[in-house]
Coordinates of C-alpha atoms in Angstrom, one line a residue:
Chain V
M148 CA 43.0 -34.2 -39.3
T149 CA 40.4 -36.0 -41.5
W150 CA 37.0 -34.8 -41.9
Q151 CA 35.5 -38.1 -43.2
N152 CA 32.9 -39.9 -41.6
D153 CA 34.7 -43.1 -41.4
D154 CA 33.4 -43.9 -37.9
A155 CA 29.9 -43.7 -39.0
A156 CA 29.0 -47.4 -38.8
F157 CA 30.5 -49.1 -36.0
S158 CA 30.6 -52.7 -36.5
R159 CA 31.5 -55.3 -33.8
Q160 CA 35.4 -54.6 -33.5
N161 CA 37.5 -56.1 -30.7
G162 CA 34.6 -57.3 -29.1
L163 CA 33.4 -53.9 -28.3
K164 CA 29.7 -52.9 -28.8
P165 CA 29.2 -49.7 -31.0
A166 CA 28.4 -47.4 -27.9
E167 CA 31.7 -48.7 -26.4
Q168 CA 33.5 -48.0 -29.6
L169 CA 31.8 -44.4 -29.7
V170 CA 33.2 -43.8 -26.1
Y171 CA 36.9 -44.5 -27.5
A172 CA 36.2 -42.5 -30.6
L173 CA 35.1 -39.4 -28.7
R174 CA 38.1 -39.7 -26.2
E175 CA 40.5 -39.6 -29.2
L176 CA 38.5 -36.6 -30.8
Y177 CA 38.6 -34.6 -27.5
E178 CA 42.4 -35.3 -27.1
D179 CA 43.0 -34.3 -30.6
F180 CA 41.7 -31.1 -29.8
G181 CA 44.0 -30.7 -26.7
Y182 CA 41.4 -31.6 -24.1
S183 CA 42.9 -33.4 -21.2
R184 CA 41.2 -36.1 -19.1
Y185 CA 39.7 -35.2 -15.9
R186 CA 39.2 -37.9 -13.4
M187 CA 37.1 -37.6 -10.4
S188 CA 35.6 -39.3 -7.3
K189 CA 32.3 -41.1 -7.4
F190 CA 31.3 -39.0 -4.4
E191 CA 30.5 -35.6 -3.4
E192 CA 29.3 -33.6 -0.4
Y193 CA 25.4 -33.7 -0.7
D194 CA 25.4 -29.7 -0.2
L195 CA 27.0 -29.2 -3.8
Y196 CA 23.7 -30.7 -5.4
A197 CA 21.3 -29.4 -2.6
N198 CA 22.6 -25.8 -3.5
H199 CA 22.3 -26.2 -7.0
K200 CA 19.4 -28.6 -7.5
D201 CA 17.9 -26.8 -10.4
F202 CA 21.1 -27.3 -12.4
L203 CA 20.6 -31.0 -12.3
I204 CA 18.6 -32.5 -15.3
A205 CA 16.9 -35.2 -13.0
E206 CA 15.9 -35.1 -9.3
G207 CA 17.0 -37.5 -6.8
V208 CA 20.5 -38.0 -5.4
I209 CA 21.7 -41.1 -3.6
T210 CA 23.1 -40.1 -0.3
F211 CA 24.9 -41.9 2.3
T212 CA 26.6 -40.8 5.7
D213 CA 30.5 -41.2 5.5
T214 CA 32.9 -42.3 8.3
N215 CA 33.2 -38.6 9.6
G216 CA 29.4 -38.1 9.6
K217 CA 29.3 -36.0 6.5
L218 CA 26.3 -36.4 4.2
M219 CA 27.6 -37.5 0.9
A220 CA 26.1 -38.3 -2.6
L221 CA 26.9 -40.5 -5.5
K222 CA 27.3 -37.9 -8.1
P223 CA 24.4 -37.3 -10.3
D224 CA 26.2 -34.8 -12.6
V225 CA 29.8 -34.1 -13.5
T226 CA 29.9 -30.3 -14.3
L227 CA 29.1 -29.3 -10.8
S228 CA 32.0 -31.4 -9.6
I229 CA 34.5 -30.1 -12.2
V230 CA 33.4 -26.4 -11.4
K231 CA 33.8 -26.9 -7.5
N232 CA 37.2 -28.6 -7.8
T233 CA 38.7 -26.5 -10.6
Q234 CA 40.1 -23.1 -9.8
D235 CA 40.0 -20.1 -12.2
P236 CA 42.9 -20.5 -14.4
A237 CA 45.4 -17.7 -14.1
S238 CA 45.7 -17.3 -17.8
G239 CA 44.3 -19.2 -21.0
V240 CA 41.5 -21.8 -20.8
R241 CA 41.3 -25.2 -19.1
K242 CA 40.2 -27.7 -21.5
L243 CA 39.0 -30.9 -20.0
Y244 CA 37.0 -34.0 -21.0
Y245 CA 35.5 -36.7 -18.9
N246 CA 34.1 -40.2 -19.0
E247 CA 32.3 -40.7 -15.9
N248 CA 29.3 -42.8 -14.5
V249 CA 26.7 -40.6 -12.8
Y250 CA 23.7 -42.0 -10.7
R251 CA 20.2 -40.8 -11.1
I252 CA 16.5 -41.8 -10.7
R253 CA 15.4 -44.0 -13.4
Q254 CA 12.7 -42.3 -15.5
S255 CA 9.3 -43.6 -15.4
A256 CA 10.4 -46.6 -13.1
E257 CA 11.5 -47.1 -9.7
G258 CA 15.2 -47.3 -8.5
Y259 CA 18.3 -45.6 -9.6
Q260 CA 20.6 -46.1 -12.8
E261 CA 24.1 -45.8 -13.5
I262 CA 24.8 -43.8 -16.5
L263 CA 27.9 -43.4 -18.5
Q264 CA 28.5 -39.7 -19.4
T265 CA 31.0 -38.3 -21.8
G266 CA 31.5 -34.6 -22.3
L267 CA 33.9 -31.6 -22.1
E268 CA 34.3 -28.4 -20.4
A269 CA 36.3 -25.3 -21.3
I270 CA 36.9 -23.0 -18.3
G271 CA 38.5 -19.6 -18.4
A272 CA 38.4 -16.5 -20.7
I273 CA 35.9 -18.1 -23.1
D274 CA 36.6 -16.2 -26.6
D275 CA 35.1 -16.6 -29.9
Y276 CA 37.5 -19.2 -31.0
T277 CA 36.8 -21.3 -27.8
L278 CA 33.2 -21.0 -28.3
C279 CA 33.3 -22.0 -31.9
E280 CA 35.7 -25.0 -31.1
V281 CA 33.2 -26.4 -28.5
L282 CA 30.3 -26.2 -31.0
E283 CA 32.5 -27.9 -33.7
L284 CA 33.2 -30.6 -31.2
A285 CA 29.6 -31.2 -30.3
L286 CA 29.0 -31.3 -34.2
R287 CA 31.9 -33.9 -34.4
S288 CA 30.6 -36.0 -31.6
L289 CA 27.3 -36.3 -33.2
Q290 CA 29.0 -37.3 -36.5
K291 CA 31.0 -39.8 -34.8
A292 CA 27.8 -41.6 -33.7
G293 CA 26.9 -42.1 -37.4
G294 CA 23.6 -41.4 -39.3
R295 CA 21.9 -38.1 -39.9
Y296 CA 22.2 -35.6 -37.1
V297 CA 21.3 -32.2 -36.1
L298 CA 22.8 -29.6 -33.5
E299 CA 20.3 -26.9 -32.7
I300 CA 21.9 -23.8 -31.3
S301 CA 20.3 -20.8 -29.5
D302 CA 21.5 -18.1 -27.4
L303 CA 19.6 -17.8 -24.0
G304 CA 21.4 -14.7 -23.2
L305 CA 20.1 -12.8 -26.2
L306 CA 16.6 -14.2 -25.5
S307 CA 16.8 -13.4 -21.9
E308 CA 17.8 -9.7 -22.8
L309 CA 14.9 -9.5 -25.3
I310 CA 12.4 -10.5 -22.5
D311 CA 13.8 -7.9 -20.1
A312 CA 13.9 -5.2 -22.8
C313 CA 10.1 -5.7 -22.9
G314 CA 9.9 -5.0 -19.2
I315 CA 8.8 -8.5 -18.1
T316 CA 8.7 -9.6 -14.5
A317 CA 10.9 -12.6 -13.3
A318 CA 7.7 -14.6 -12.8
G319 CA 6.6 -13.6 -16.3
K320 CA 9.8 -14.7 -17.8
T321 CA 9.5 -18.1 -16.5
Q322 CA 6.2 -18.3 -18.1
I323 CA 7.5 -17.1 -21.4
L324 CA 10.6 -19.3 -21.5
A325 CA 8.3 -22.3 -20.6
L326 CA 5.9 -21.6 -23.7
I327 CA 8.8 -20.7 -26.0
G328 CA 10.5 -24.1 -25.0
E329 CA 7.0 -25.7 -26.3
K330 CA 7.0 -23.8 -29.5
N331 CA 3.5 -23.0 -28.1
R332 CA 3.0 -19.8 -30.3
H333 CA -0.8 -19.7 -29.6
E334 CA -0.5 -19.5 -25.8
L335 CA 2.7 -17.4 -26.0
R336 CA 0.7 -14.7 -28.1
S337 CA -2.1 -14.7 -25.4
L338 CA 0.4 -14.1 -22.6
L339 CA 2.3 -11.5 -24.4
E340 CA -1.0 -9.7 -25.1
E341 CA -1.9 -10.1 -21.3
F342 CA 1.5 -8.3 -20.6
S343 CA 0.6 -5.5 -22.9
L344 CA 3.6 -5.9 -25.2
K345 CA 3.4 -3.9 -28.5
Q346 CA 2.3 -5.8 -31.6
A347 CA 5.7 -5.4 -33.1
D348 CA 7.4 -7.2 -30.0
I349 CA 4.9 -10.0 -29.9
D350 CA 5.5 -10.6 -33.7
R351 CA 9.2 -10.6 -32.9
F352 CA 8.7 -13.5 -30.2
L353 CA 6.4 -15.4 -32.5
Q354 CA 8.8 -15.1 -35.6
L355 CA 11.8 -16.0 -33.3
L356 CA 10.0 -19.5 -32.8
R357 CA 9.6 -20.3 -36.5
L358 CA 13.1 -19.6 -38.1
E359 CA 14.2 -20.9 -41.5
E360 CA 15.9 -24.3 -41.8
S361 CA 18.9 -22.9 -43.5
P362 CA 21.1 -21.6 -40.7
R363 CA 22.4 -18.7 -43.0
K364 CA 18.9 -17.6 -43.6
A365 CA 17.9 -18.1 -39.9
L366 CA 21.0 -16.3 -38.8
G367 CA 19.8 -13.3 -41.0
Q368 CA 16.4 -13.4 -39.4
V369 CA 17.7 -13.5 -35.9
V370 CA 20.1 -10.4 -36.4
E371 CA 17.1 -8.6 -38.0
L372 CA 14.6 -9.4 -35.1
L373 CA 16.8 -8.7 -32.4
N374 CA 18.7 -5.7 -33.6
G375 CA 18.4 -2.7 -31.5
K376 CA 16.7 -4.9 -28.8
V377 CA 19.8 -6.7 -27.4
N378 CA 23.3 -5.7 -26.7
D379 CA 24.7 -5.1 -30.1
A380 CA 28.3 -6.7 -29.2
K381 CA 26.7 -10.0 -27.8
L382 CA 24.4 -10.2 -31.0
Q383 CA 27.5 -9.6 -33.2
Q384 CA 29.5 -12.2 -31.4
F385 CA 26.6 -14.9 -31.9
A386 CA 26.6 -14.0 -35.5
R387 CA 30.3 -14.2 -35.9
V388 CA 30.5 -17.6 -34.1
I389 CA 27.6 -19.1 -36.1
R390 CA 28.8 -17.9 -39.4
T391 CA 32.4 -19.3 -38.7
L392 CA 30.6 -22.6 -37.8
I393 CA 28.4 -22.6 -40.9
G394 CA 31.8 -21.9 -43.0
I395 CA 33.5 -24.8 -41.3
C396 CA 30.5 -27.0 -42.3
E397 CA 30.5 -26.0 -45.8
A398 CA 34.2 -26.5 -46.2
G399 CA 33.9 -30.1 -44.9
T400 CA 33.2 -33.2 -47.0
E401 CA 29.9 -34.7 -47.2
A402 CA 30.3 -35.5 -43.5
F403 CA 28.5 -32.4 -42.7
A404 CA 25.7 -32.6 -44.8
D405 CA 22.9 -29.8 -45.2
G406 CA 20.9 -29.2 -42.1
A407 CA 23.5 -30.3 -39.7
I408 CA 23.3 -26.8 -37.9
R409 CA 19.9 -25.5 -36.9
L410 CA 19.1 -22.3 -35.1
D411 CA 16.1 -22.7 -33.0
F412 CA 15.4 -20.1 -30.2
S413 CA 12.7 -22.5 -28.8
L414 CA 15.7 -24.3 -27.1
V415 CA 15.7 -22.7 -23.6
G416 CA 17.3 -23.4 -20.3
D417 CA 17.5 -21.9 -16.7
P418 CA 18.8 -18.4 -17.1
N419 CA 20.1 -18.7 -13.5
Y420 CA 22.7 -21.0 -14.7
Y421 CA 22.8 -20.6 -18.5
D422 CA 23.4 -17.1 -20.0
G423 CA 24.8 -17.5 -23.4
V424 CA 24.9 -19.8 -26.3
I425 CA 23.2 -23.2 -25.6
F426 CA 22.7 -26.2 -27.8
K427 CA 21.4 -29.7 -28.3
G428 CA 22.3 -32.6 -30.6
Y429 CA 19.8 -35.1 -32.1
L430 CA 20.4 -38.2 -33.9
E431 CA 17.8 -39.5 -36.4
G432 CA 15.9 -42.3 -34.9
V433 CA 16.6 -41.4 -31.2
P434 CA 13.5 -39.7 -29.8
K435 CA 15.5 -37.5 -27.5
S436 CA 18.4 -35.3 -27.6
V437 CA 21.6 -37.2 -27.2
L438 CA 23.9 -34.2 -26.4
S439 CA 23.2 -31.0 -24.5
G440 CA 25.4 -28.2 -23.4
G441 CA 26.0 -24.4 -23.4
E442 CA 27.7 -21.5 -21.6
Y443 CA 27.3 -21.5 -17.9
N444 CA 28.9 -18.4 -16.6
A445 CA 25.9 -17.8 -14.4
L446 CA 26.6 -21.1 -12.6
M447 CA 30.4 -20.1 -12.4
R448 CA 29.4 -16.7 -10.7
K449 CA 26.9 -18.7 -8.3
M450 CA 29.9 -20.8 -7.3
G451 CA 32.2 -17.9 -6.7
R452 CA 34.1 -18.2 -10.1
K453 CA 35.4 -15.3 -12.0
S454 CA 36.1 -17.5 -15.4
G455 CA 33.4 -18.1 -18.1
A456 CA 32.8 -21.6 -19.0
I457 CA 31.1 -23.6 -21.6
G458 CA 30.7 -27.5 -22.0
F459 CA 28.5 -30.2 -23.1
A460 CA 27.7 -33.8 -22.1
V461 CA 26.9 -36.9 -24.4
Y462 CA 24.2 -39.1 -23.0
M463 CA 25.7 -42.6 -23.5
D464 CA 22.6 -44.4 -22.0
L465 CA 20.5 -43.2 -24.7
L466 CA 23.1 -44.1 -27.5
E467 CA 23.7 -47.6 -25.9
Q468 CA 19.9 -48.0 -26.2
Y469 CA 19.6 -47.2 -29.9
L470 CA 23.3 -47.9 -31.3
D471 CA 23.7 -51.3 -29.6
T472 CA 20.9 -53.6 -31.4
P473 CA 20.5 -56.6 -29.6
E474 CA 22.7 -59.5 -30.7
G475 CA 20.8 -62.6 -32.1
F476 CA 23.2 -65.1 -30.7
D477 CA 25.1 -65.6 -27.4
T478 CA 27.8 -67.3 -29.1
D479 CA 29.0 -68.2 -32.7
V480 CA 29.8 -71.8 -31.8
L481 CA 28.7 -73.9 -28.8
L482 CA 31.4 -76.6 -28.4
L483 CA 29.6 -79.4 -26.5
Y484 CA 32.3 -81.7 -25.1
D485 CA 32.2 -85.2 -23.4
T486 CA 33.4 -84.9 -19.7
D487 CA 35.7 -87.8 -20.3
M488 CA 37.8 -86.0 -22.9
P489 CA 41.2 -84.5 -21.7
L490 CA 41.0 -80.9 -20.7
A491 CA 43.9 -79.9 -22.9
A492 CA 42.2 -81.5 -25.9
I493 CA 38.9 -79.4 -25.3
R494 CA 40.9 -76.3 -24.8
A495 CA 42.8 -77.0 -28.1
Q496 CA 39.5 -77.7 -30.0
A497 CA 37.9 -74.3 -28.6
E498 CA 41.1 -72.4 -29.6
E499 CA 40.9 -74.0 -33.2
L500 CA 37.3 -73.1 -33.6
G501 CA 38.1 -69.6 -32.6
R502 CA 40.7 -69.0 -35.0
D503 CA 38.5 -67.3 -37.6
G504 CA 37.3 -64.6 -34.9
S505 CA 34.1 -66.7 -33.9
R506 CA 33.1 -66.5 -30.3
V507 CA 33.3 -70.1 -28.8
M508 CA 31.4 -71.2 -25.7
A509 CA 32.5 -74.5 -24.4
Q510 CA 30.0 -76.4 -22.3
A511 CA 29.2 -80.1 -21.1
E512 CA 25.6 -79.5 -21.6
I513 CA 23.6 -77.1 -23.7
P514 CA 22.6 -74.3 -21.1
E515 CA 19.0 -73.3 -20.9
G516 CA 17.9 -70.4 -23.0
I517 CA 21.2 -70.2 -25.0
R518 CA 21.3 -69.1 -28.7
Y519 CA 24.1 -70.2 -31.0
R520 CA 25.1 -70.3 -34.6
R521 CA 26.7 -73.5 -34.9
L522 CA 26.7 -76.7 -32.5
V523 CA 29.9 -78.6 -32.6
R524 CA 30.2 -81.9 -30.6
F525 CA 33.5 -83.0 -29.2
G526 CA 33.9 -86.3 -27.6
S527 CA 35.5 -89.8 -27.3
S528 CA 32.4 -91.5 -28.3
A529 CA 32.5 -90.0 -31.5
D530 CA 33.4 -92.0 -34.7
A531 CA 37.1 -91.1 -34.8
G532 CA 36.7 -89.6 -38.1
G533 CA 40.1 -87.9 -37.7
A534 CA 39.2 -84.7 -36.0
G535 CA 37.4 -86.2 -32.9
L536 CA 34.0 -84.5 -33.8
S537 CA 31.1 -86.3 -32.3
G538 CA 28.8 -86.9 -35.3
S539 CA 28.6 -83.9 -37.5
A540 CA 28.7 -80.0 -36.8
E541 CA 25.1 -78.8 -37.0
E542 CA 25.7 -75.9 -39.1
G543 CA 23.4 -72.9 -39.0
Q544 CA 21.2 -74.2 -36.5
D545 CA 19.5 -71.7 -34.0
R546 CA 18.5 -73.0 -30.8
D547 CA 16.4 -71.2 -28.4
K548 CA 15.3 -73.5 -25.7
Chain B
M131 CA 6.6 -52.5 -40.9
I132 CA 5.9 -48.9 -40.8
N133 CA 7.2 -46.7 -43.6
K134 CA 9.7 -44.2 -41.7
K135 CA 9.6 -41.9 -44.5
M136 CA 5.9 -41.0 -43.8
I137 CA 4.9 -38.6 -40.9
Q138 CA 3.4 -40.9 -38.1
V139 CA 0.3 -39.4 -36.4
A140 CA -1.3 -40.6 -33.4
L141 CA -4.9 -40.0 -33.3
P142 CA -7.0 -40.3 -30.3
K143 CA -9.6 -43.0 -30.6
G144 CA -13.2 -41.7 -30.3
R145 CA -15.4 -38.5 -31.1
L146 CA -12.3 -36.2 -30.8
G147 CA -10.2 -38.4 -33.2
D148 CA -13.0 -38.6 -35.9
K149 CA -13.3 -34.6 -35.9
V150 CA -9.6 -34.3 -36.1
Y151 CA -9.3 -36.8 -39.0
E152 CA -12.1 -34.8 -40.6
M153 CA -9.8 -31.8 -40.4
L154 CA -6.7 -33.7 -41.7
D155 CA -8.8 -35.0 -44.5
K156 CA -10.0 -31.4 -45.4
A157 CA -6.5 -30.3 -45.0
G158 CA -5.1 -32.7 -47.9
Y159 CA -4.1 -35.5 -45.8
S160 CA -6.7 -38.0 -46.6
C161 CA -6.6 -41.8 -45.9
P162 CA -10.0 -43.3 -46.9
E163 CA -9.0 -46.8 -45.6
I164 CA -9.0 -45.4 -42.1
L165 CA -12.9 -45.1 -42.4
E166 CA -13.5 -48.6 -43.3
G167 CA -13.4 -49.9 -39.7
G168 CA -12.2 -53.4 -39.0
R169 CA -9.5 -54.4 -36.8
K170 CA -6.5 -52.8 -38.7
L171 CA -4.4 -50.6 -36.4
I172 CA -2.2 -48.8 -38.8
F173 CA -3.3 -46.9 -41.8
E174 CA -0.6 -45.6 -44.6
S175 CA -1.3 -42.9 -47.2
P176 CA 2.0 -42.8 -49.0
E177 CA 0.7 -40.3 -51.6
N178 CA 0.0 -37.8 -48.8
G179 CA 3.1 -38.7 -46.7
V180 CA 1.3 -39.7 -43.7
C181 CA 0.7 -42.7 -41.7
Y182 CA -2.0 -42.9 -39.0
F183 CA -2.9 -44.9 -36.0
W184 CA -5.5 -44.8 -33.3
V185 CA -4.5 -44.8 -29.8
K186 CA -6.2 -44.3 -26.4
P187 CA -6.5 -40.4 -25.9
S188 CA -4.4 -40.5 -22.6
D189 CA -1.6 -42.5 -24.5
V190 CA -1.1 -40.0 -27.4
A191 CA 1.4 -38.0 -25.6
I192 CA 3.5 -41.0 -24.7
Y193 CA 3.6 -42.3 -28.3
V194 CA 4.8 -38.8 -29.3
E195 CA 7.2 -38.1 -26.4
R196 CA 9.0 -41.6 -26.9
G197 CA 9.0 -41.0 -30.7
A198 CA 6.7 -43.9 -31.8
A199 CA 4.7 -41.2 -33.6
D200 CA 6.1 -37.9 -35.0
V201 CA 3.0 -35.9 -34.2
G202 CA -0.2 -36.6 -32.3
I203 CA -3.4 -34.8 -31.2
V204 CA -4.1 -34.6 -27.7
G205 CA -6.2 -32.6 -25.0
K206 CA -4.6 -29.9 -23.2
D207 CA -5.8 -31.5 -19.9
I208 CA -3.3 -34.6 -20.8
L209 CA -0.5 -32.2 -21.5
L210 CA -1.1 -30.3 -18.2
E211 CA -1.2 -33.5 -16.1
H212 CA 1.8 -35.4 -17.6
E213 CA 3.8 -32.4 -18.8
P214 CA 5.5 -34.6 -21.5
D215 CA 8.6 -33.2 -23.3
V216 CA 7.0 -32.3 -26.7
Y217 CA 6.3 -29.3 -28.9
E218 CA 2.8 -27.9 -28.6
L219 CA 2.3 -26.6 -32.2
L220 CA -1.2 -25.7 -32.6
D221 CA -4.6 -25.2 -30.7
L222 CA -6.9 -27.0 -32.8
G223 CA -9.9 -25.2 -31.3
I224 CA -12.0 -28.4 -31.0
G225 CA -12.9 -30.5 -28.0
K226 CA -13.3 -27.5 -26.0
C227 CA -14.1 -27.7 -22.5
R228 CA -12.8 -26.6 -19.1
M229 CA -11.0 -28.0 -16.2
A230 CA -12.9 -26.9 -13.1
V231 CA -13.4 -27.2 -9.3
A232 CA -16.9 -28.6 -8.5
A233 CA -18.8 -29.2 -5.3
K234 CA -22.2 -29.6 -3.9
E235 CA -24.5 -26.8 -4.2
D236 CA -24.4 -26.2 -0.5
F237 CA -20.6 -26.5 -0.2
R238 CA -18.6 -23.6 1.6
D239 CA -14.7 -24.0 2.1
D240 CA -14.2 -22.9 5.8
K241 CA -10.3 -23.5 5.3
A242 CA -10.3 -25.1 8.8
G243 CA -8.4 -28.2 7.5
P244 CA -7.1 -29.7 4.3
L245 CA -9.4 -29.7 1.5
R246 CA -10.4 -33.2 0.2
V247 CA -10.1 -33.2 -3.5
A248 CA -11.1 -36.2 -5.6
T249 CA -9.8 -36.1 -9.1
K250 CA -8.2 -38.0 -11.9
F251 CA -5.8 -35.1 -12.5
S252 CA -3.8 -35.1 -9.3
H253 CA -0.8 -33.2 -10.8
I254 CA -3.1 -30.4 -12.1
A255 CA -5.1 -30.2 -8.9
M256 CA -2.0 -30.1 -6.9
E257 CA -0.3 -27.3 -8.8
Y258 CA -3.7 -25.2 -8.7
Y259 CA -3.9 -25.4 -4.9
L260 CA -0.2 -25.0 -4.3
D261 CA -0.5 -21.8 -6.1
R262 CA -3.2 -20.6 -3.7
G263 CA -1.3 -21.9 -0.6
R264 CA -4.3 -24.1 0.2
D265 CA -3.6 -27.4 1.8
I266 CA -5.3 -30.4 0.2
D267 CA -5.7 -33.9 0.4
I268 CA -5.9 -35.6 -2.9
I269 CA -8.0 -38.6 -3.7
H270 CA -7.1 -40.2 -6.9
L271 CA -10.0 -41.7 -8.7
N272 CA -10.1 -43.2 -12.3
G273 CA -13.8 -42.5 -13.0
S274 CA -17.2 -41.5 -11.7
I275 CA -15.7 -38.5 -9.9
E276 CA -19.1 -36.7 -9.4
L277 CA -19.9 -39.5 -6.9
A278 CA -17.1 -38.7 -4.4
P279 CA -18.9 -35.5 -2.9
L280 CA -22.1 -37.1 -3.0
L281 CA -20.9 -40.0 -0.8
G282 CA -18.8 -37.9 1.4
L283 CA -15.6 -39.1 0.1
S284 CA -14.3 -35.6 -1.0
D285 CA -15.3 -31.9 -0.4
V286 CA -14.7 -31.1 -4.0
I287 CA -13.8 -32.7 -7.4
V288 CA -11.3 -31.2 -10.1
D289 CA -12.6 -32.6 -13.4
I290 CA -13.3 -31.7 -17.0
V291 CA -16.5 -30.0 -17.4
E292 CA -18.1 -29.8 -20.9
T293 CA -21.7 -28.7 -20.8
G294 CA -22.3 -29.1 -16.9
T295 CA -25.2 -31.4 -17.3
T296 CA -23.7 -34.2 -15.4
L297 CA -22.9 -31.9 -12.6
R298 CA -26.4 -30.3 -12.5
E299 CA -28.2 -33.7 -12.6
N300 CA -26.1 -34.7 -9.5
H301 CA -26.8 -31.3 -7.6
L302 CA -23.2 -30.3 -8.2
H303 CA -21.9 -26.8 -9.5
V304 CA -18.8 -25.3 -10.8
V305 CA -16.8 -23.4 -7.9
E306 CA -13.9 -22.3 -9.7
E307 CA -12.4 -22.6 -13.3
I308 CA -9.0 -23.7 -13.4
V309 CA -8.1 -23.6 -17.2
P310 CA -9.9 -23.9 -20.7
I311 CA -9.2 -27.1 -22.4
S312 CA -8.9 -28.1 -26.2
A313 CA -7.3 -30.4 -28.5
R314 CA -3.6 -29.5 -29.4
L315 CA -1.3 -30.7 -32.1
I316 CA 2.0 -32.0 -30.5
A317 CA 5.3 -33.1 -31.9
N318 CA 8.3 -35.2 -30.9
K319 CA 11.1 -32.6 -30.5
A320 CA 13.8 -34.9 -32.1
S321 CA 11.4 -35.8 -35.0
Y322 CA 10.7 -32.4 -35.7
K323 CA 14.5 -31.7 -36.3
F324 CA 14.5 -34.2 -39.2
N325 CA 11.0 -33.6 -40.4
Q326 CA 10.5 -29.8 -40.0
A327 CA 9.2 -29.0 -43.4
A328 CA 6.6 -31.7 -43.4
I329 CA 5.5 -31.1 -39.9
D330 CA 5.2 -27.3 -40.5
R331 CA 3.2 -28.0 -43.4
I332 CA 0.7 -30.2 -41.6
T333 CA 0.6 -27.6 -38.9
D334 CA -0.1 -24.7 -41.4
A335 CA -2.7 -26.8 -43.2
L336 CA -4.5 -27.6 -40.0
A337 CA -4.3 -23.8 -38.9
G338 CA -5.7 -22.9 -42.2
G339 CA -8.7 -25.2 -41.8
K340 CA -9.3 -23.9 -38.3
E341 CA -9.5 -20.5 -39.6
E342 CA -12.1 -21.4 -42.3
K343 CA -14.3 -23.0 -39.6
S344 CA -14.1 -20.1 -37.2

């Protein structure tokens, strides 16, 4: 398997836009690692989402009553459906990927939107290898999109244990996690003082929010800060996985540049669902995370499953927005034909003009608002001139009526 | 075209913005052009690696959350009201005031029915009363909030109180304090990942300036 960033700059190929090409590239990537495609229905019973609404990243579900009188929903999330419809594997780990549309409320606007979501889930006895593989696949997914990228990693299980070890109540924990998520050190300090934490513990929290950029140095800081405060086996597992991931990055070519991995304990989630490693992926120039995932063993237990689980989703709607720059032209060639020309001749002319890969739009009249690179007239009224072109081809003329 | 290698800083127009620029100037992020006035909107200081632009105070968080600015300075009131998904890196300790409930001097909440609350900060007011289990009727206004109880439009108001002079002159007084407010340095979460060192430097420089001041 190559480690080159040869997919970095998607250009228009086979008529596909960059984001569409990325979907295919990710599918190939996940299949290369033995993940099999999971297909699902567009609908689920509404109860599934009503019972786990805090797990959904956005509120609002489109509901309808089916022919049996059951309240159904257009699925706003993929993970819940996969968990619901997948039994605990008798042995090993079920490795699945998906490419599905989900339906959510449009942010900052009225109405709903259909979003293409790609991602993967590993369900079963999650060992260090699987954990590391999923993190590596998250990194590779970002790499496929091209440009600079960062995968930030945290461990909500360790952070949660640290808070519990300080004797904080559940309500206090929610407040602390919210401030940690904002990197709000000034208000966190006041709150921890209010909770009468020892100065050493307050400093521990504050230092966790300001880790070194270098993942190796940051890991050293995390181990030092959490040592003796959390379950040692879990801390060692986290350290082992991160060290392995750093090793994979360092062994790669320039594709995994410095700074691709970042340990950042300000990354938090809902501890009722996530209870281990969590991560988010960022691409330079995109103002929000484009990938999000983690170990959701707590959700599995809530849904009556014994297995562990880890997975992530890639938000294709955001990637479409930033990867697919608007095209300047609706077509490369506008073939303007006379209506008295034989249809076969018009068709043959269009085919001829498209031989070099140009997009050819044939029209009897210039449509309103169209932009084209080149206008070619084709008609019987034209001076024969051999090729049957009416007048001359107007090269390079942009038209925006 | 803005130079993307510089850290884009959204400054709030007005008195607070002037104070913040003064702090940035002292912290080593000068851009003298910004003081010249005129109609220019964007001010670059390539030597200091920053680019400033003035925006309406209530829009700073939007510019930062959407990544048009890497960092910005915004009042805590705006952060509480809109809850943007940003990092809040520093309390600058300037622009200090408080979010409070105020009412006419003779007001008494008999809790017989929903409390009519006039405010620009509907979300803050709703959260505050929800926490206390008090049923309220929000009346969203965009300005001259103090007028509402005087004309019988509302029982109380939830608004920013700086010195309390406007309240006193209109025979209103603070009934409850909700939260202290001051200016905060915020950063876009994605920008922070790619410009951590530069943003941390600005944060530390401003924190240093703040300590010197206090």
